XYZ file of C-alpha atoms in Angstrom:
452
model
C 258.907 25.154 78.688
C 256.477 27.742 77.937
C 253.557 28.336 79.583
C 250.580 25.629 78.932
C 246.970 27.793 79.531
C 243.850 25.336 79.129
C 240.370 25.887 79.708
C 237.946 22.990 80.397
C 234.414 22.810 81.088
C 234.017 19.426 82.643
C 230.832 16.461 82.131
C 229.917 13.669 84.644
C 231.896 10.968 82.361
C 234.218 11.432 84.584
C 237.929 12.695 83.887
C 239.054 14.194 80.596
C 242.610 13.822 78.503
C 244.334 16.467 77.388
C 247.188 16.546 74.851
C 249.083 20.017 74.572
C 252.630 21.235 73.644
C 253.559 17.469 74.071
C 252.314 17.195 78.053
C 249.408 15.252 78.772
C 247.317 17.237 82.108
C 244.567 15.878 83.527
C 241.317 17.276 84.546
C 239.109 15.408 86.857
C 235.180 15.847 88.011
C 234.429 18.797 88.872
C 230.777 19.953 88.524
C 231.968 23.326 87.096
C 234.430 24.777 84.683
C 238.562 24.878 85.814
C 241.534 26.000 84.507
C 245.496 25.586 85.024
C 248.286 27.776 83.683
C 252.864 26.069 84.676
C 255.404 26.348 83.350
C 256.191 22.703 84.142
C 254.474 19.141 82.862
C 251.949 18.722 85.531
C 248.761 17.431 86.325
C 246.208 19.680 86.505
C 243.500 20.223 88.384
C 240.428 21.091 90.968
C 238.001 19.028 92.573
C 236.891 16.466 95.398
C 238.662 13.719 94.026
C 241.633 12.474 96.536
C 243.756 13.072 92.717
C 243.321 16.613 92.344
C 245.317 19.477 92.893
C 242.811 21.856 94.811
C 240.469 20.214 96.856
C 237.566 21.227 97.103
C 234.841 20.307 99.725
C 231.557 21.467 101.376
C 230.376 23.009 98.185
C 227.153 21.214 96.244
C 225.893 23.188 93.136
C 222.753 21.046 93.383
C 221.713 21.411 97.072
C 220.526 24.408 99.427
C 222.657 24.689 102.226
C 222.391 27.125 105.362
C 224.781 29.217 106.282
C 227.055 29.666 107.079
C 228.667 27.369 104.989
C 232.115 26.405 105.298
C 234.560 25.658 102.132
C 237.519 23.834 103.000
C 240.156 23.830 100.505
C 243.588 21.055 100.352
C 246.717 21.543 98.768
C 247.412 18.588 96.814
C 250.764 19.585 94.754
C 254.068 19.413 96.184
C 254.708 23.438 96.502
C 252.941 25.873 98.121
C 249.760 27.503 97.065
C 248.249 30.993 98.121
C 244.311 31.092 97.144
C 242.414 33.689 96.490
C 238.687 33.916 97.609
C 236.460 35.614 95.789
C 231.817 36.221 95.055
C 231.465 36.549 91.653
C 228.497 39.024 91.795
C 229.413 40.480 95.389
C 226.252 38.798 96.678
C 228.450 36.397 99.733
C 231.097 37.161 102.410
C 234.066 35.373 103.685
C 235.293 35.072 107.328
C 238.919 35.544 104.646
C 239.552 35.763 101.794
C 242.684 34.537 100.834
C 244.375 30.850 102.535
C 247.865 29.932 102.422
C 248.452 26.196 102.435
C 252.460 24.932 102.727
C 254.189 22.515 100.170
C 253.009 19.829 102.593
C 250.832 17.906 100.334
C 247.642 17.977 101.872
C 247.824 20.896 104.174
C 243.819 21.524 104.237
C 242.338 25.299 104.634
C 239.014 26.471 106.035
C 236.741 29.513 105.086
C 233.374 30.191 106.375
C 230.906 31.663 103.887
C 227.605 33.677 104.425
C 225.278 35.485 102.693
C 226.123 39.711 101.919
C 224.071 41.757 104.381
C 221.648 42.950 101.459
C 221.117 39.528 100.681
C 217.813 37.166 101.583
C 216.297 33.918 100.633
C 217.883 31.332 98.888
C 221.046 32.937 97.969
C 223.162 31.608 94.584
C 226.048 32.925 93.115
C 229.793 31.830 91.663
C 233.227 31.352 93.770
C 235.546 31.783 91.933
C 239.165 30.415 93.536
C 242.192 31.213 92.044
C 245.582 29.457 93.396
C 249.201 29.952 93.012
C 252.672 28.632 93.463
C 255.210 31.950 93.702
C 257.837 28.394 93.644
C 257.037 27.534 90.449
C 253.816 29.032 88.741
C 251.991 26.945 89.153
C 247.797 28.310 88.263
C 245.276 27.372 89.160
C 241.524 28.886 88.831
C 238.300 27.526 89.553
C 234.062 28.167 89.809
C 231.701 27.210 91.688
C 228.360 27.746 91.970
C 226.805 27.560 95.287
C 223.369 28.935 97.034
C 222.493 29.602 100.871
C 219.522 29.813 102.665
C 219.404 34.365 104.959
C 219.156 33.470 107.778
C 216.400 35.900 107.393
C 214.687 38.461 106.229
C 216.336 42.507 105.316
C 218.221 41.811 108.729
C 221.056 39.753 109.876
C 221.281 37.853 113.062
C 224.474 38.550 114.866
C 225.953 42.122 116.456
C 224.644 45.308 117.374
C 226.122 48.570 116.170
C 226.053 51.791 118.554
C 227.228 54.456 119.312
C 228.212 55.972 122.977
C 229.835 59.410 124.696
C 233.383 59.748 125.909
C 235.601 62.275 127.144
C 236.918 62.415 124.017
C 234.322 62.731 121.532
C 230.866 62.106 121.041
C 229.511 59.748 118.428
C 232.766 56.086 119.484
C 231.045 53.656 117.782
C 230.403 50.174 119.522
C 229.493 46.986 118.664
C 228.765 44.086 121.096
C 229.076 39.881 119.988
C 225.483 39.103 122.329
C 227.358 34.949 121.932
C 230.895 36.191 123.627
C 229.588 38.990 125.443
C 232.115 41.676 124.703
C 231.951 44.727 123.441
C 234.593 45.914 120.605
C 236.285 49.183 119.574
C 236.381 49.570 115.655
C 239.064 51.731 115.016
C 238.010 55.214 113.949
C 239.586 58.621 112.924
C 236.530 60.715 113.865
C 233.253 60.875 115.983
C 230.018 59.444 113.834
C 227.018 60.934 113.553
C 224.430 58.107 112.328
C 224.620 54.606 111.402
C 224.707 52.202 107.984
C 224.634 48.394 108.789
C 227.207 45.895 108.647
C 228.118 45.501 105.449
C 230.970 44.398 103.111
C 230.993 48.638 101.721
C 234.978 47.903 100.509
C 235.713 44.577 98.712
C 237.705 43.672 101.725
C 235.401 40.059 102.405
C 235.273 41.717 105.630
C 231.982 43.313 107.612
C 231.863 47.337 107.133
C 229.868 49.778 109.274
C 229.644 52.811 106.885
C 228.958 55.800 109.771
C 229.047 59.637 108.775
C 230.490 61.995 110.200
C 230.035 66.086 111.056
C 234.403 66.501 111.529
C 236.186 67.307 108.897
C 235.897 68.452 104.984
C 235.957 64.239 104.997
C 232.368 62.821 105.541
C 231.618 59.025 104.726
C 233.639 57.058 106.253
C 233.739 52.270 107.242
C 235.349 50.786 109.861
C 234.963 47.347 110.732
C 236.143 45.478 113.877
C 239.724 43.483 114.258
C 240.771 46.403 111.581
C 243.904 48.557 112.344
C 242.126 51.593 110.796
C 239.037 52.951 109.021
C 238.415 53.564 105.570
C 238.544 57.617 104.208
C 235.078 57.164 101.024
C 236.840 59.886 98.949
C 234.886 62.647 98.175
C 234.867 62.331 93.634
C 235.564 65.407 91.875
C 231.344 66.411 91.626
C 230.342 68.631 94.618
C 226.234 67.349 94.443
C 224.795 65.143 95.172
C 226.539 65.643 99.213
C 225.934 63.329 101.844
C 224.338 65.185 104.869
C 225.876 64.067 108.022
C 224.217 67.412 109.859
C 220.698 65.825 110.781
C 219.565 62.859 113.287
C 219.554 60.354 110.155
C 219.880 57.215 109.055
C 221.614 55.174 106.401
C 221.961 52.355 104.239
C 223.768 49.543 101.982
C 222.326 47.950 98.777
C 222.873 47.340 95.767
C 219.909 50.038 93.327
C 219.637 48.387 89.745
C 218.092 51.882 88.916
C 221.145 53.261 89.466
C 224.056 54.854 87.603
C 226.539 53.226 89.811
C 227.065 50.028 90.648
C 227.488 47.768 93.353
C 226.999 48.157 97.313
C 226.178 52.138 97.370
C 226.015 53.469 100.637
C 222.739 55.828 101.167
C 221.595 58.476 102.650
C 220.161 62.132 102.814
C 221.358 64.672 100.892
C 221.564 68.137 101.392
C 218.962 69.377 99.291
C 216.441 66.088 101.240
C 216.899 63.569 98.283
C 217.476 59.944 98.739
C 221.961 59.903 97.471
C 224.455 57.133 96.967
C 227.676 57.306 97.372
C 230.547 54.039 95.949
C 233.165 52.874 97.572
C 235.640 55.534 95.443
C 233.235 58.488 96.309
C 231.264 58.768 93.512
C 227.809 60.349 93.714
C 224.540 60.262 92.484
C 220.394 61.240 93.421
C 218.699 58.545 93.287
C 215.564 60.095 94.232
C 213.596 63.408 95.035
C 211.039 62.025 96.795
C 207.900 65.328 96.686
C 208.001 64.595 101.136
C 211.678 64.859 100.535
C 214.399 62.087 102.729
C 215.183 62.282 106.297
C 216.254 58.487 106.863
C 217.133 55.036 104.304
C 216.454 52.600 106.372
C 217.499 49.006 104.117
C 216.856 47.634 100.551
C 214.634 44.733 100.358
C 212.066 43.151 98.636
C 209.462 44.289 101.064
C 206.295 43.958 98.783
C 207.381 40.827 97.633
C 206.807 41.822 93.729
C 210.208 40.265 93.031
C 212.042 43.190 92.773
C 213.935 45.415 95.737
C 212.175 48.833 96.978
C 214.303 51.595 98.951
C 212.064 52.185 102.827
C 212.958 55.743 103.237
C 211.497 58.073 106.310
C 210.005 61.182 104.507
C 210.292 64.919 105.834
C 206.989 64.076 107.098
C 207.822 61.477 109.619
C 206.152 59.612 107.829
C 207.564 56.333 106.127
C 207.856 55.475 102.678
C 209.416 52.806 99.311
C 211.400 53.480 96.471
C 209.881 51.599 93.242
C 212.579 50.746 90.358
C 210.164 52.655 88.166
C 210.996 55.636 90.388
C 207.336 56.173 92.423
C 207.045 56.342 95.901
C 204.188 54.153 98.426
C 203.482 56.037 101.976
C 202.864 52.589 104.551
C 199.957 54.002 107.202
C 201.503 53.931 110.237
C 199.941 56.569 112.282
C 202.263 58.413 112.618
C 206.266 57.667 113.982
C 207.728 59.115 117.262
C 210.905 61.532 116.165
C 212.497 63.481 118.273
C 216.200 63.503 118.775
C 216.913 60.333 115.800
C 213.855 58.735 114.255
C 212.311 56.036 115.819
C 212.355 53.425 113.011
C 214.572 50.598 111.863
C 215.302 48.146 108.788
C 212.632 45.334 107.847
C 213.022 42.139 109.158
C 210.975 39.116 108.983
C 211.401 38.225 113.264
C 208.742 35.487 112.882
C 210.154 33.236 109.621
C 206.218 33.714 107.984
C 208.413 34.951 105.417
C 206.864 38.593 105.864
C 209.395 41.171 106.500
C 208.060 44.017 109.088
C 209.036 47.867 109.617
C 209.448 48.443 113.548
C 208.721 51.950 114.947
C 208.319 54.236 117.690
C 204.743 54.977 117.007
C 203.810 58.737 118.398
C 202.807 57.216 122.274
C 206.200 55.660 122.487
C 205.969 52.258 121.858
C 207.947 49.758 120.483
C 205.307 48.292 116.805
C 205.439 46.496 113.225
C 203.939 47.491 110.439
C 203.733 45.597 107.031
C 203.576 47.354 103.733
C 199.879 47.126 104.124
C 199.335 48.964 106.737
C 199.202 46.176 109.526
C 200.419 47.689 112.672
C 201.386 45.293 115.902
C 202.034 47.341 118.582
C 204.180 45.412 121.158
C 204.074 47.459 124.553
C 201.263 49.254 125.232
C 202.854 51.363 128.468
C 205.650 54.063 126.355
C 208.554 52.126 126.979
C 210.271 53.652 124.269
C 212.004 56.833 123.071
C 211.626 58.301 119.803
C 215.165 56.999 118.390
C 216.687 54.360 115.841
C 215.695 50.451 116.345
C 217.375 47.510 115.225
C 216.403 44.132 114.365
C 219.236 41.257 116.094
C 219.232 38.219 117.653
C 220.635 39.953 121.150
C 220.917 36.526 123.126
C 221.704 34.084 120.932
C 218.555 31.865 120.565
C 218.137 31.782 116.962
C 215.082 34.276 116.892
C 215.351 37.809 116.676
C 214.629 40.351 119.058
C 213.814 44.345 118.428
C 216.593 46.534 120.514
C 215.320 50.121 120.649
C 216.122 52.658 124.158
C 214.033 52.597 127.108
C 212.643 54.974 128.699
C 214.394 53.924 131.307
C 217.187 56.713 131.357
C 218.188 55.354 127.585
C 219.360 52.239 128.159
C 219.579 49.772 125.805
C 216.115 47.686 125.661
C 214.526 45.045 123.660
C 212.048 42.877 123.516
C 211.715 38.848 123.485
C 209.509 36.369 121.913
C 208.148 38.824 118.591
C 204.645 38.709 117.423
C 204.089 36.525 121.350
C 204.386 36.917 124.795
C 206.522 39.911 123.403
C 208.451 40.319 127.003
C 210.360 43.565 127.259
C 213.894 43.675 128.874
C 217.396 45.415 129.750
C 220.216 44.697 127.822
C 223.210 43.796 130.136
C 226.697 43.463 128.622
C 229.339 41.803 130.079
C 226.601 42.454 133.422
C 225.862 46.256 132.277
C 223.269 48.396 131.132
C 224.750 50.265 127.732
C 223.575 54.213 127.452
C 224.507 55.347 123.824
C 224.393 57.927 121.868
C 220.387 58.636 121.523
C 220.480 60.855 118.355
C 222.403 58.093 116.904
C 220.396 54.596 117.423
C 220.977 51.309 117.228
C 222.044 49.172 114.204
C 222.914 45.800 112.889
C 226.250 43.779 112.259
C 227.238 40.089 110.944
C 229.578 38.517 113.009
C 232.722 37.498 110.536
C 235.663 35.958 112.629
C 238.835 36.830 111.466
């Protein structure tokens, strides 16, 4: 029998019978569109009902769910299915993007869905499922709309990323998981000179950590806990702009609509002091040429609540600024940010759940502090406890609230502000009972945990 391809838009009137080429195909109500292709006569449908060939549970387009959301897929065919799961606009990440469900009818598999690292608030996207049977050519395609509420604004509760000095190099990346109380070592080709926060950079639905290196001809890599090797971001044919790995800096990952390049870009300082963006294929472009230069990029977020994202960066005069999508820049009146071996700044985050993003930084008196875009500053401790190095917002004690991580003046050990904007208690981090002393010039980053 020749292939038959069906695309059906469903309504809530129930099942629809289609007669094509002498065969009857039944399509159950799904709440979204589905399609199927097969070399044999079969019932082609996908949805939550017990009569569908690919059962999908955990998606309701009318409901906003909290992350992470579990989606369960059930194979109700008589053959094995290989299911690929994708986010149409890359706004979601998955604990696994591929499932194999064997030929025993009724076998189920789960994937956990959360918002991508650069997404905040209520995030909507279309999840696409492609189920193929290598045994008989059955092909089922399904799309579902899902809205997930991100667990924090501009930051990711989960894990702490930093670098340590070892016998082999000065900049070996480590990732601390506070729930498991374990330190993981992702694969690394070169020592890191700068870190960025995690995002699905290379399209593998995992939390990739971007890093810069001073060694070798290739300067940009991405690494992932659990992988066997890291990923080299290839250099493009263009010689300009070049990312500068030689200065104490911070890099970020995000989408920027005005850019010629599309998708998630690694944002960093160029060798000319501009803001540069590099895509996963190594294509680069100048995002902006600030008059005061750029020495670090902290993140992409709607920091001024105008409905569009801004790029938050640290200029050449040690001032925090943000770039609007029309190309203009604004200065955040901090009164000075501490800078020594590194820049004492971090990405914006909502620390108390009031919907207001605050930029964390270390002031000139070595105090951890927060500031809003309109210049309202809150000093969290006035005892000069912090070193002038990169900071990070992380739920480091797994209590459901963000803490502010920084390098303390206590021999450079990682410390944190607990109960931010309330008691502001200073504590020292211990991983598996031990304190951590990272490389100061690399600073701290944050990441989301993904089960593999």
